Amino acid sequence: MITRPALLLCASAIALACTGCGTSHDRHSYDIGRGVSADAHRIAQNSGSADMTESCREAVRARFSSELMFRDSPAGIDMPSAIAGCVDAG
């Protein structure tokens, strides 16, 4: 018979393991990406490119251009999540 503390420990381990399951995005970054989707459409239209992912990458980088001058990624922003939000809003 399994004791209650052992059962709770197993349940906690399973719950912790499942947090890595699937694709999850940083919600704040994702929402910012959704907000720049109009800019990404404009970039795609002006460049004649059909690659929305690349247009979104450029639009997100433009949104944070002042911060990106000094570091690789903006503070508190997950760039892949922001780009995914932009593409999904497309």
PDB file of C-alpha atoms in Angstrom:
ATOM      1  CA  MET A   1       0.000   0.000   0.000  1.00  0.00           C
ATOM      2  CA  ILE A   2       1.289   3.452  -0.885  1.00  0.00           C
ATOM      3  CA  THR A   3       1.323   6.034   1.877  1.00  0.00           C
ATOM      4  CA  ARG A   4      -0.194   9.450   1.398  1.00  0.00           C
ATOM      5  CA  PRO A   5       3.182  11.343   1.388  1.00  0.00           C
ATOM      6  CA  ALA A   6       4.547   8.925  -1.220  1.00  0.00           C
ATOM      7  CA  LEU A   7       1.440   9.404  -3.347  1.00  0.00           C
ATOM      8  CA  LEU A   8       1.746  13.193  -3.128  1.00  0.00           C
ATOM      9  CA  LEU A   9       5.413  12.990  -4.039  1.00  0.00           C
ATOM     10  CA  CYS A  10       4.622  10.900  -7.121  1.00  0.00           C
ATOM     11  CA  ALA A  11       1.799  13.229  -8.159  1.00  0.00           C
ATOM     12  CA  SER A  12       4.074  16.242  -7.783  1.00  0.00           C
ATOM     13  CA  ALA A  13       6.779  14.592  -9.887  1.00  0.00           C
ATOM     14  CA  ILE A  14       4.286  13.796 -12.641  1.00  0.00           C
ATOM     15  CA  ALA A  15       2.860  17.322 -12.612  1.00  0.00           C
ATOM     16  CA  LEU A  16       6.333  18.815 -12.765  1.00  0.00           C
ATOM     17  CA  ALA A  17       7.305  16.550 -15.660  1.00  0.00           C
ATOM     18  CA  CYS A  18       4.188  17.511 -17.609  1.00  0.00           C
ATOM     19  CA  THR A  19       4.947  21.226 -17.450  1.00  0.00           C
ATOM     20  CA  GLY A  20       7.522  20.599 -20.165  1.00  0.00           C
ATOM     21  CA  CYS A  21       4.990  18.812 -22.374  1.00  0.00           C
ATOM     22  CA  GLY A  22       3.791  20.615 -25.453  1.00  0.00           C
ATOM     23  CA  THR A  23       4.685  24.071 -26.654  1.00  0.00           C
ATOM     24  CA  SER A  24       4.128  26.890 -24.245  1.00  0.00           C
ATOM     25  CA  HIS A  25       4.818  30.525 -24.888  1.00  0.00           C
ATOM     26  CA  ASP A  26       5.510  33.390 -22.567  1.00  0.00           C
ATOM     27  CA  ARG A  27       2.109  35.116 -22.644  1.00  0.00           C
ATOM     28  CA  HIS A  28       3.439  38.679 -22.385  1.00  0.00           C
ATOM     29  CA  SER A  29       5.905  38.134 -25.229  1.00  0.00           C
ATOM     30  CA  TYR A  30       3.275  36.331 -27.304  1.00  0.00           C
ATOM     31  CA  ASP A  31       0.857  39.260 -26.909  1.00  0.00           C
ATOM     32  CA  ILE A  32       3.547  41.740 -27.948  1.00  0.00           C
ATOM     33  CA  GLY A  33       4.128  39.638 -31.057  1.00  0.00           C
ATOM     34  CA  ARG A  34       0.429  39.734 -31.851  1.00  0.00           C
ATOM     35  CA  GLY A  35       0.594  43.512 -31.541  1.00  0.00           C
ATOM     36  CA  VAL A  36       3.283  43.893 -34.195  1.00  0.00           C
ATOM     37  CA  SER A  37       1.596  41.649 -36.768  1.00  0.00           C
ATOM     38  CA  ALA A  38       0.347  44.661 -38.762  1.00  0.00           C
ATOM     39  CA  ASP A  39       3.942  45.883 -39.014  1.00  0.00           C
ATOM     40  CA  ALA A  40       4.996  42.420 -40.181  1.00  0.00           C
ATOM     41  CA  HIS A  41       2.336  42.475 -42.905  1.00  0.00           C
ATOM     42  CA  ARG A  42       3.589  45.870 -44.032  1.00  0.00           C
ATOM     43  CA  ILE A  43       7.193  44.596 -44.078  1.00  0.00           C
ATOM     44  CA  ALA A  44       6.157  41.537 -46.102  1.00  0.00           C
ATOM     45  CA  GLN A  45       4.199  43.672 -48.545  1.00  0.00           C
ATOM     46  CA  ASN A  46       7.011  46.197 -49.026  1.00  0.00           C
ATOM     47  CA  SER A  47       9.662  43.529 -49.503  1.00  0.00           C
ATOM     48  CA  GLY A  48       7.495  41.302 -51.678  1.00  0.00           C
ATOM     49  CA  SER A  49       8.214  38.389 -49.362  1.00  0.00           C
ATOM     50  CA  ALA A  50       5.693  35.692 -48.554  1.00  0.00           C
ATOM     51  CA  ASP A  51       7.721  34.441 -45.578  1.00  0.00           C
ATOM     52  CA  MET A  52       5.633  35.672 -42.657  1.00  0.00           C
ATOM     53  CA  THR A  53       8.020  34.216 -40.075  1.00  0.00           C
ATOM     54  CA  GLU A  54      10.904  36.312 -41.357  1.00  0.00           C
ATOM     55  CA  SER A  55       8.692  39.420 -41.565  1.00  0.00           C
ATOM     56  CA  CYS A  56       7.548  38.813 -37.982  1.00  0.00           C
ATOM     57  CA  ARG A  57      11.137  38.353 -36.832  1.00  0.00           C
ATOM     58  CA  GLU A  58      12.025  41.690 -38.423  1.00  0.00           C
ATOM     59  CA  ALA A  59       8.956  43.441 -36.957  1.00  0.00           C
ATOM     60  CA  VAL A  60       9.648  42.149 -33.435  1.00  0.00           C
ATOM     61  CA  ARG A  61      13.309  43.160 -33.687  1.00  0.00           C
ATOM     62  CA  ALA A  62      12.244  46.625 -34.913  1.00  0.00           C
ATOM     63  CA  ARG A  63       9.881  46.964 -31.932  1.00  0.00           C
ATOM     64  CA  PHE A  64      12.839  46.452 -29.572  1.00  0.00           C
ATOM     65  CA  SER A  65      15.571  48.034 -31.689  1.00  0.00           C
ATOM     66  CA  SER A  66      16.783  50.395 -28.961  1.00  0.00           C
ATOM     67  CA  GLU A  67      17.246  47.524 -26.487  1.00  0.00           C
ATOM     68  CA  LEU A  68      18.795  45.225 -29.071  1.00  0.00           C
ATOM     69  CA  MET A  69      21.609  47.703 -29.672  1.00  0.00           C
ATOM     70  CA  PHE A  70      23.075  46.754 -26.298  1.00  0.00           C
ATOM     71  CA  ARG A  71      22.085  43.096 -25.797  1.00  0.00           C
ATOM     72  CA  ASP A  72      21.051  39.984 -27.703  1.00  0.00           C
ATOM     73  CA  SER A  73      17.444  40.005 -26.547  1.00  0.00           C
ATOM     74  CA  PRO A  74      15.183  42.523 -24.803  1.00  0.00           C
ATOM     75  CA  ALA A  75      14.865  42.192 -21.037  1.00  0.00           C
ATOM     76  CA  GLY A  76      11.838  40.138 -20.051  1.00  0.00           C
ATOM     77  CA  ILE A  77      10.896  39.246 -23.627  1.00  0.00           C
ATOM     78  CA  ASP A  78      11.081  35.757 -25.084  1.00  0.00           C
ATOM     79  CA  MET A  79      11.804  36.411 -28.754  1.00  0.00           C
ATOM     80  CA  PRO A  80      10.554  33.011 -30.051  1.00  0.00           C
ATOM     81  CA  SER A  81       7.260  33.538 -28.198  1.00  0.00           C
ATOM     82  CA  ALA A  82       6.898  37.055 -29.605  1.00  0.00           C
ATOM     83  CA  ILE A  83       7.584  35.819 -33.136  1.00  0.00           C
ATOM     84  CA  ALA A  84       5.098  32.957 -32.678  1.00  0.00           C
ATOM     85  CA  GLY A  85       2.440  35.425 -31.517  1.00  0.00           C
ATOM     86  CA  CYS A  86       3.026  37.547 -34.590  1.00  0.00           C
ATOM     87  CA  VAL A  87       2.842  34.572 -36.959  1.00  0.00           C
ATOM     88  CA  ASP A  88      -0.315  33.237 -35.273  1.00  0.00           C
ATOM     89  CA  ALA A  89      -1.988  36.650 -35.541  1.00  0.00           C
ATOM     90  CA  GLY A  90      -1.089  36.778 -39.242  1.00  0.00           C
TER      91      GLY A  90
END
